[in-house]
Tab-separated table of C-alpha atoms in Angstrom:
chain	number	residue	atom	x	y	z
A	1300	UNK	CA	71.453	68.778	87.505
A	1301	UNK	CA	70.984	67.598	84.101
A	1302	UNK	CA	73.067	66.009	81.621
A	1303	UNK	CA	72.800	69.079	79.478
A	1304	UNK	CA	73.898	71.165	81.939
A	1305	UNK	CA	76.895	69.580	83.033
A	1306	UNK	CA	79.818	70.345	81.485
A	1307	UNK	CA	82.305	67.268	80.977
A	1308	UNK	CA	86.200	68.084	81.652
A	1309	UNK	CA	86.990	65.819	79.266
A	1310	UNK	CA	88.639	67.394	76.353
A	1311	UNK	CA	86.644	67.581	73.167
A	1312	UNK	CA	88.481	65.260	70.675
A	1313	UNK	CA	88.373	67.641	67.853
A	1314	UNK	CA	88.940	70.094	69.502
A	1315	UNK	CA	92.282	68.854	70.934
A	1316	UNK	CA	93.569	67.587	67.890
A	1317	UNK	CA	93.546	70.895	66.953
A	1318	UNK	CA	97.049	71.797	67.875
A	1319	UNK	CA	97.990	73.302	64.352
A	1320	UNK	CA	95.533	75.396	63.942
A	1321	UNK	CA	96.348	76.576	67.932
A	1322	UNK	CA	100.083	77.439	66.861
A	1323	UNK	CA	99.207	79.227	63.534
A	1324	UNK	CA	96.821	81.610	65.616
A	1325	UNK	CA	99.374	81.877	68.281
A	1326	UNK	CA	102.386	82.336	65.800
A	1327	UNK	CA	100.370	85.391	64.261
A	1328	UNK	CA	99.714	86.954	67.205
A	1329	UNK	CA	102.550	86.632	68.732
A	1330	UNK	CA	106.538	87.843	67.131
A	1331	UNK	CA	108.270	85.285	65.159
A	1332	UNK	CA	110.000	82.527	66.859
A	1333	UNK	CA	108.596	83.277	70.463
A	1334	UNK	CA	105.996	80.508	70.511
A	1335	UNK	CA	107.826	77.413	72.010
A	1336	UNK	CA	106.386	74.058	72.075
A	1337	UNK	CA	102.761	72.669	72.978
A	1338	UNK	CA	103.010	72.223	77.025
A	1339	UNK	CA	99.376	70.955	77.137
A	1340	UNK	CA	95.673	71.289	76.898
A	1341	UNK	CA	92.918	72.162	79.127
A	1342	UNK	CA	89.148	71.776	78.960
A	1343	UNK	CA	86.627	74.688	79.348
A	1344	UNK	CA	83.553	73.180	78.908
A	1345	UNK	CA	81.402	71.238	76.306
A	1346	UNK	CA	83.572	71.820	73.207
A	1347	UNK	CA	85.983	74.180	74.283
A	1348	UNK	CA	89.715	73.722	74.772
A	1349	UNK	CA	92.523	75.924	75.608
A	1350	UNK	CA	95.942	74.794	74.313
A	1351	UNK	CA	99.065	76.413	75.597
A	1352	UNK	CA	102.329	77.041	74.072
A	1353	UNK	CA	105.716	77.509	75.669
A	1354	UNK	CA	106.678	81.577	75.265
A	1355	UNK	CA	110.268	82.136	74.056
A	1356	UNK	CA	110.455	85.694	74.246
A	1357	UNK	CA	112.990	87.358	76.769
A	1358	UNK	CA	111.372	88.971	79.683
A	1359	UNK	CA	108.566	86.511	80.283
A	1360	UNK	CA	109.768	83.325	81.797
A	1361	UNK	CA	107.341	80.813	82.292
A	1362	UNK	CA	104.564	82.738	80.304
A	1363	UNK	CA	102.594	80.644	78.215
A	1364	UNK	CA	100.674	81.461	75.241
A	1365	UNK	CA	97.092	80.363	75.692
A	1366	UNK	CA	94.804	79.700	72.404
A	1367	UNK	CA	91.132	78.644	72.973
A	1368	UNK	CA	89.196	76.788	70.129
A	1369	UNK	CA	85.695	75.577	69.974
A	1370	UNK	CA	83.087	73.401	67.513
A	1371	UNK	CA	79.529	73.851	67.399
A	1372	UNK	CA	77.251	71.257	68.055
A	1373	UNK	CA	77.302	68.471	65.680
A	1374	UNK	CA	79.645	70.252	63.073
A	1375	UNK	CA	83.147	69.296	62.335
A	1376	UNK	CA	84.827	72.352	61.582
A	1377	UNK	CA	87.141	73.541	64.689
A	1378	UNK	CA	87.175	77.796	65.127
A	1379	UNK	CA	89.199	80.041	66.577
A	1380	UNK	CA	87.872	81.668	70.094
A	1381	UNK	CA	90.889	83.998	71.297
A	1382	UNK	CA	94.404	84.157	71.845
A	1383	UNK	CA	96.076	85.623	74.922
A	1384	UNK	CA	99.198	85.602	76.881
A	1385	UNK	CA	98.747	84.163	80.170
A	1386	UNK	CA	101.205	83.813	82.921
A	1387	UNK	CA	102.150	80.007	84.261
A	1388	UNK	CA	102.959	78.444	87.706
A	1389	UNK	CA	106.663	79.800	87.269
A	1390	UNK	CA	106.561	82.821	85.864
A	1391	UNK	CA	108.048	85.894	86.786
A	1392	UNK	CA	105.350	88.793	87.868
A	1393	UNK	CA	105.177	92.037	89.480
A	1394	UNK	CA	104.614	92.423	93.130
A	1395	UNK	CA	101.061	93.403	93.937
A	1396	UNK	CA	100.449	97.248	94.195
A	1397	UNK	CA	100.440	98.308	97.787
A	1398	UNK	CA	98.962	101.881	97.906
A	1399	UNK	CA	101.747	104.244	99.262
A	1400	UNK	CA	100.133	104.992	102.765
A	1401	UNK	CA	99.961	101.516	103.333
A	1402	UNK	CA	103.678	100.800	101.896
A	1403	UNK	CA	105.489	104.159	103.704
A	1404	UNK	CA	107.770	102.717	106.686
A	1405	UNK	CA	109.079	104.677	109.629
A	1406	UNK	CA	112.301	105.952	108.763
A	1407	UNK	CA	111.707	106.650	104.998
A	1408	UNK	CA	110.532	110.046	106.183
A	1409	UNK	CA	113.510	112.564	104.933
A	1410	UNK	CA	114.759	116.287	104.767
A	1411	UNK	CA	112.431	117.667	102.485
A	1412	UNK	CA	108.971	114.887	102.185
A	1413	UNK	CA	106.352	115.861	102.569
A	1414	UNK	CA	103.818	113.479	104.579
A	1415	UNK	CA	100.073	113.972	104.290
A	1416	UNK	CA	97.932	113.128	107.048
A	1417	UNK	CA	94.282	112.007	106.461
A	1418	UNK	CA	91.353	114.346	107.458
A	1419	UNK	CA	90.284	111.245	109.151
A	1420	UNK	CA	93.294	110.246	110.923
A	1421	UNK	CA	92.689	107.800	114.471
A	1422	UNK	CA	95.914	109.179	115.973
A	1423	UNK	CA	94.681	113.367	115.830
A	1424	UNK	CA	91.346	114.876	117.665
A	1425	UNK	CA	90.357	118.621	117.315
A	1426	UNK	CA	92.564	120.180	119.991
A	1427	UNK	CA	89.634	123.311	120.540
A	1428	UNK	CA	86.402	123.807	118.981
A	1429	UNK	CA	83.639	126.654	119.354
A	1430	UNK	CA	81.715	124.345	121.821
A	1431	UNK	CA	81.448	124.297	125.092
A	1432	UNK	CA	82.209	120.631	125.993
A	1433	UNK	CA	84.893	118.420	123.948
A	1434	UNK	CA	84.649	115.481	122.290
A	1435	UNK	CA	83.973	112.466	124.248
A	1436	UNK	CA	86.483	110.809	123.290
A	1437	UNK	CA	89.435	113.704	124.106
A	1438	UNK	CA	91.703	113.314	126.559
A	1439	UNK	CA	90.382	116.657	128.314
A	1440	UNK	CA	86.711	115.452	128.084
A	1441	UNK	CA	85.063	116.147	131.836
A	1442	UNK	CA	82.448	114.180	133.526
A	1443	UNK	CA	78.856	114.755	132.471
A	1444	UNK	CA	76.353	116.785	134.419
A	1445	UNK	CA	74.668	114.371	135.410
A	1446	UNK	CA	77.870	112.610	136.763
A	1447	UNK	CA	79.437	115.508	138.797
A	1448	UNK	CA	75.776	115.735	140.189
A	1449	UNK	CA	75.632	112.363	141.441
A	1450	UNK	CA	79.263	112.155	142.685
A	1451	UNK	CA	78.593	115.684	144.281
A	1452	UNK	CA	76.144	113.982	146.188
A	1453	UNK	CA	77.670	110.777	146.752
A	1454	UNK	CA	80.550	113.213	148.890
A	1455	UNK	CA	77.930	115.223	150.523
A	1456	UNK	CA	76.013	112.026	151.763
A	1457	UNK	CA	79.460	110.497	153.146
A	1458	UNK	CA	80.075	113.897	154.393
A	1459	UNK	CA	76.575	113.814	156.864
A	1460	UNK	CA	77.446	110.182	157.642
A	1461	UNK	CA	81.206	110.913	158.925
A	1462	UNK	CA	79.649	113.800	160.946
A	1463	UNK	CA	76.871	111.681	162.550
A	1464	UNK	CA	79.231	109.071	163.322
A	1465	UNK	CA	81.637	111.237	165.024
A	1466	UNK	CA	79.320	113.397	167.626
A	1467	UNK	CA	78.176	111.862	170.489
A	1468	UNK	CA	74.196	111.366	170.838
A	1469	UNK	CA	73.040	114.365	172.464
A	1470	UNK	CA	71.671	114.533	176.095
A	1471	UNK	CA	69.176	117.636	177.556
A	1472	UNK	CA	70.753	119.443	180.068
A	1473	UNK	CA	74.395	118.346	178.687
A	1474	UNK	CA	76.678	120.518	177.413
A	1475	UNK	CA	78.641	118.480	174.854
A	1476	UNK	CA	80.167	121.652	172.840
A	1477	UNK	CA	83.639	120.724	175.091
A	1478	UNK	CA	83.248	116.950	174.485
A	1479	UNK	CA	86.521	115.317	172.840
A	1480	UNK	CA	85.733	113.842	169.436
A	1481	UNK	CA	85.426	110.104	168.321
A	1482	UNK	CA	87.447	108.492	166.563
A	1483	UNK	CA	86.857	106.099	164.276
A	1484	UNK	CA	87.388	102.888	164.776
A	1485	UNK	CA	87.414	102.637	168.264
A	1486	UNK	CA	85.052	101.900	170.989
A	1487	UNK	CA	85.310	104.580	173.751
A	1488	UNK	CA	82.468	103.852	175.482
A	1489	UNK	CA	84.395	101.493	177.960
A	1490	UNK	CA	87.722	102.900	177.887
A	1491	UNK	CA	88.728	104.958	180.789
A	1492	UNK	CA	89.806	108.918	180.013
A	1493	UNK	CA	93.367	109.149	179.153
A	1494	UNK	CA	95.515	111.696	181.791
A	1495	UNK	CA	96.263	114.776	179.357
A	1496	UNK	CA	99.506	114.766	177.689
A	1497	UNK	CA	98.935	110.378	177.077
A	1498	UNK	CA	97.365	108.341	174.241
A	1499	UNK	CA	95.229	105.794	175.194
A	1500	UNK	CA	95.563	102.091	174.660
A	1501	UNK	CA	93.185	101.940	171.595
A	1502	UNK	CA	94.280	105.073	169.962
A	1503	UNK	CA	98.027	103.905	170.175
A	1504	UNK	CA	96.652	100.266	168.481
A	1505	UNK	CA	95.253	102.138	166.153
A	1506	UNK	CA	98.219	104.564	165.275
A	1507	UNK	CA	100.574	101.708	164.921
A	1508	UNK	CA	98.077	99.928	162.251
A	1509	UNK	CA	97.871	102.670	160.115
A	1510	UNK	CA	101.390	103.342	160.427
A	1511	UNK	CA	100.791	107.256	161.972
A	1512	UNK	CA	102.023	109.237	163.796
A	1513	UNK	CA	100.098	110.809	167.178
A	1514	UNK	CA	101.506	113.983	168.751
A	1515	UNK	CA	99.849	114.024	172.193
A	1516	UNK	CA	97.878	117.319	173.217
A	1517	UNK	CA	94.651	118.557	173.985
A	1518	UNK	CA	91.717	117.376	172.988
A	1519	UNK	CA	89.451	119.631	170.623
A	1520	UNK	CA	85.749	119.485	168.928
A	1521	UNK	CA	86.389	118.533	164.961
A	1522	UNK	CA	85.483	121.633	162.876
A	1523	UNK	CA	86.873	124.345	165.993
A	1524	UNK	CA	89.908	125.845	165.770
A	1525	UNK	CA	92.015	124.968	168.907
A	1526	UNK	CA	92.103	127.652	171.550
A	1527	UNK	CA	94.691	130.103	171.544
A	1528	UNK	CA	98.153	129.483	172.776
A	1529	UNK	CA	97.196	125.814	172.239
A	1530	UNK	CA	98.151	123.271	169.890
A	1531	UNK	CA	95.630	120.791	168.378
A	1532	UNK	CA	96.910	116.904	167.807
A	1533	UNK	CA	98.463	116.729	164.614
A	1534	UNK	CA	98.362	113.232	162.801
A	1535	UNK	CA	100.468	112.663	159.966
A	1536	UNK	CA	100.324	110.208	157.544
A	1537	UNK	CA	103.455	108.201	157.717
A	1538	UNK	CA	107.305	109.550	157.969
A	1539	UNK	CA	108.621	111.998	155.473
A	1540	UNK	CA	110.182	109.946	153.152
A	1541	UNK	CA	107.471	107.512	152.500
A	1542	UNK	CA	105.430	110.714	151.567
A	1543	UNK	CA	108.203	111.931	149.503
A	1544	UNK	CA	108.356	108.445	147.715
A	1545	UNK	CA	104.687	108.443	147.295
A	1546	UNK	CA	104.627	111.660	145.846
A	1547	UNK	CA	107.889	110.856	143.251
A	1548	UNK	CA	110.444	112.626	145.179
A	1549	UNK	CA	112.092	109.809	146.956
A	1550	UNK	CA	115.281	110.227	145.151
A	1551	UNK	CA	118.542	110.189	146.764
A	1552	UNK	CA	119.677	113.270	144.326
A	1553	UNK	CA	117.841	114.767	141.253
A	1554	UNK	CA	119.242	116.785	138.340
A	1555	UNK	CA	121.177	119.883	138.828
A	1556	UNK	CA	120.636	122.971	136.774
A	1557	UNK	CA	123.805	122.189	134.784
A	1558	UNK	CA	122.500	118.794	133.660
A	1559	UNK	CA	119.428	119.893	132.437
A	1560	UNK	CA	121.097	122.500	130.647
A	1561	UNK	CA	123.795	120.160	128.868
A	1562	UNK	CA	120.421	117.791	128.340
A	1563	UNK	CA	118.728	121.112	126.984
A	1564	UNK	CA	121.896	121.120	124.584
A	1565	UNK	CA	122.199	117.691	123.369
A	1566	UNK	CA	118.835	117.539	122.510
A	1567	UNK	CA	119.256	120.566	120.439
A	1568	UNK	CA	121.931	119.836	118.644
A	1569	UNK	CA	120.284	116.464	117.504
A	1570	UNK	CA	116.588	117.909	117.059
A	1571	UNK	CA	116.697	121.460	116.921
A	1572	UNK	CA	115.713	123.981	114.487
A	1573	UNK	CA	119.456	123.931	112.973
A	1574	UNK	CA	119.362	120.287	111.721
A	1575	UNK	CA	118.598	119.583	107.954
A	1576	UNK	CA	115.127	117.975	108.502
A	1577	UNK	CA	113.672	121.112	110.231
A	1578	UNK	CA	115.369	123.322	107.789
A	1579	UNK	CA	113.517	121.753	105.058
A	1580	UNK	CA	109.910	121.192	107.060
A	1581	UNK	CA	106.621	123.142	106.764
A	1582	UNK	CA	106.270	124.024	110.251
A	1583	UNK	CA	107.613	123.625	113.669
A	1584	UNK	CA	106.606	121.284	116.176
A	1585	UNK	CA	105.205	123.888	118.440
A	1586	UNK	CA	102.323	123.301	116.267
A	1587	UNK	CA	102.169	119.696	115.427
A	1588	UNK	CA	99.425	117.357	116.949
A	1589	UNK	CA	101.995	114.248	117.715
A	1590	UNK	CA	103.969	116.352	120.521
A	1591	UNK	CA	103.938	115.271	123.617
A	1592	UNK	CA	104.577	117.879	126.067
A	1593	UNK	CA	106.705	117.142	128.929
A	1594	UNK	CA	106.720	118.246	132.453
A	1595	UNK	CA	108.827	120.949	134.691
A	1596	UNK	CA	110.598	123.745	133.189
A	1597	UNK	CA	112.097	122.179	129.780
A	1598	UNK	CA	108.339	122.007	128.620
A	1599	UNK	CA	108.728	125.132	127.618
A	1600	UNK	CA	111.181	124.474	124.757
A	1601	UNK	CA	110.780	120.316	124.396
A	1602	UNK	CA	108.203	117.481	123.795
A	1603	UNK	CA	108.328	114.541	122.733
A	1604	UNK	CA	107.194	113.562	119.242
A	1605	UNK	CA	104.894	110.425	118.582
A	1606	UNK	CA	104.671	110.377	114.977
A	1607	UNK	CA	105.750	106.867	113.948
A	1608	UNK	CA	106.690	107.887	110.573
A	1609	UNK	CA	108.789	110.859	111.771
A	1610	UNK	CA	112.968	110.200	112.332
A	1611	UNK	CA	112.220	111.975	115.954
A	1612	UNK	CA	109.635	109.234	116.868
A	1613	UNK	CA	110.119	108.923	120.172
A	1614	UNK	CA	112.798	111.091	120.971
A	1615	UNK	CA	112.681	114.740	122.591
A	1616	UNK	CA	112.758	117.951	120.309
A	1617	UNK	CA	112.679	120.885	120.350
A	1618	UNK	CA	109.822	122.999	119.752
A	1619	UNK	CA	111.910	124.781	117.148
A	1620	UNK	CA	112.346	121.126	115.255
A	1621	UNK	CA	110.218	120.036	112.369
A	1622	UNK	CA	109.380	117.220	109.494
A	1623	UNK	CA	107.422	116.653	106.993
A	1624	UNK	CA	105.075	114.804	109.201
A	1625	UNK	CA	103.588	117.700	110.834
A	1626	UNK	CA	100.173	117.270	111.605
A	1627	UNK	CA	98.801	120.377	109.454
A	1628	UNK	CA	101.590	120.578	107.064
A	1629	UNK	CA	98.943	119.096	104.072
A	1630	UNK	CA	95.805	117.117	105.099
A	1631	UNK	CA	95.163	114.737	102.543
A	1632	UNK	CA	91.583	115.091	101.476
A	1633	UNK	CA	89.084	112.101	100.748
A	1634	UNK	CA	89.679	110.859	97.337
A	1635	UNK	CA	86.512	111.400	95.092
A	1636	UNK	CA	85.260	108.332	93.697
A	1637	UNK	CA	85.826	107.518	90.085
A	1638	UNK	CA	82.408	106.921	87.911
A	1639	UNK	CA	82.064	103.398	86.422
A	1640	UNK	CA	83.398	102.924	83.188
A	1641	UNK	CA	81.550	103.145	79.847
A	1642	UNK	CA	82.302	100.566	77.376
A	1643	UNK	CA	80.996	101.010	73.658
A	1644	UNK	CA	80.497	97.096	72.714
A	1645	UNK	CA	79.143	98.614	69.037
A	1646	UNK	CA	83.001	99.785	67.611
A	1647	UNK	CA	85.824	98.120	67.454
A	1648	UNK	CA	89.321	99.701	67.690
A	1649	UNK	CA	92.303	97.985	65.479
A	1650	UNK	CA	95.181	97.716	67.451
A	1651	UNK	CA	99.011	96.649	66.003
A	1652	UNK	CA	99.912	93.468	68.179
A	1653	UNK	CA	103.750	94.967	67.177
A	1654	UNK	CA	105.010	97.928	65.993
A	1655	UNK	CA	105.896	97.951	62.345
A	1656	UNK	CA	109.679	97.900	60.945
A	1657	UNK	CA	109.735	101.450	59.397
A	1658	UNK	CA	108.201	103.144	62.564
A	1659	UNK	CA	111.295	104.103	64.291
A	1660	UNK	CA	113.016	106.650	64.447
A	1661	UNK	CA	116.184	104.881	63.306
A	1662	UNK	CA	116.540	103.429	59.413
A	1663	UNK	CA	118.101	100.179	59.810
A	1664	UNK	CA	118.907	99.661	56.031
A	1665	UNK	CA	121.281	101.815	54.440
A	1666	UNK	CA	124.963	102.858	54.752
A	1667	UNK	CA	126.613	103.839	58.403
A	1668	UNK	CA	127.297	107.588	59.661
A	1669	UNK	CA	130.448	107.809	60.746
A	1670	UNK	CA	131.669	106.827	64.491
A	1671	UNK	CA	129.460	103.856	64.544
A	1672	UNK	CA	125.935	105.543	64.136
A	1673	UNK	CA	123.391	104.542	61.795
């Protein structure tokens, strides 16, 4: 980089000494008596200096009047460039503007308020469409045809292998229709046949390892019904208590009908159709996409709200309840993109820096009216 293009950070001497010129320009732009002491000068480039003056106007604490002066090359006359009011490091500024969609917090929604949802809201998806297949990210999406066919082929192959492994080798001239079925995991080639009504040692060991109960009985071929009047071997997976726990029914006591009714009354009173929020709602929860249905008999009248901006978020609500955060109450369209502004640089519009003394509706001069009005 050459010396001609390098900007000096040292203020130009003549521009730095033009404090009176800068103060006169600041007092001309500002109201009388609001330009304070000179607080410093900053070099903006070659022969360009900005003078800073404290602002004494109420409401602009910490702000500074910035007056920029410049000097042409090889000239000794300093000229005025611009005068602006800029905030300082300790000035009082308004907080950064935040869109209402990001400024809203859970709990801000009140009765009568309407919260539009975005058309592309990631929390919602189409519940149904004219197409046969649901969206790929839907919770009701089914596997593809290829995946279903592959899964079916795997199941069929596993069934064939299991049948081949369970069936004994065919011997010419020997009828194997009445032969007992082989038990997976038990080697019966060298084991003696168990007497009727007894269980072999290998089968007993397998049942103990698998935590199963085996009822002794006559042997039956897999896939053939038992003879009339005879019972096939019955095998149950664990005890009744263990099966009940696996199915979610292992509780000693469950909610009675009276308990259901009292719970429904409480929920109906807190988040039901008679509340103030529901009376001012545009629609009910029965048609809201944020409603999560519950299981059991209460499914017909209640659900769980999943809208974080609703006052009932995470609560059991009645299907007749509603709020302004309904998913279909008002869909917010995509805001249009404004066109770039066109600036006319060939025309100058004069704007007054301060209002004229006689521009108000109240006259400052003249006799005062009665009761202190002027």
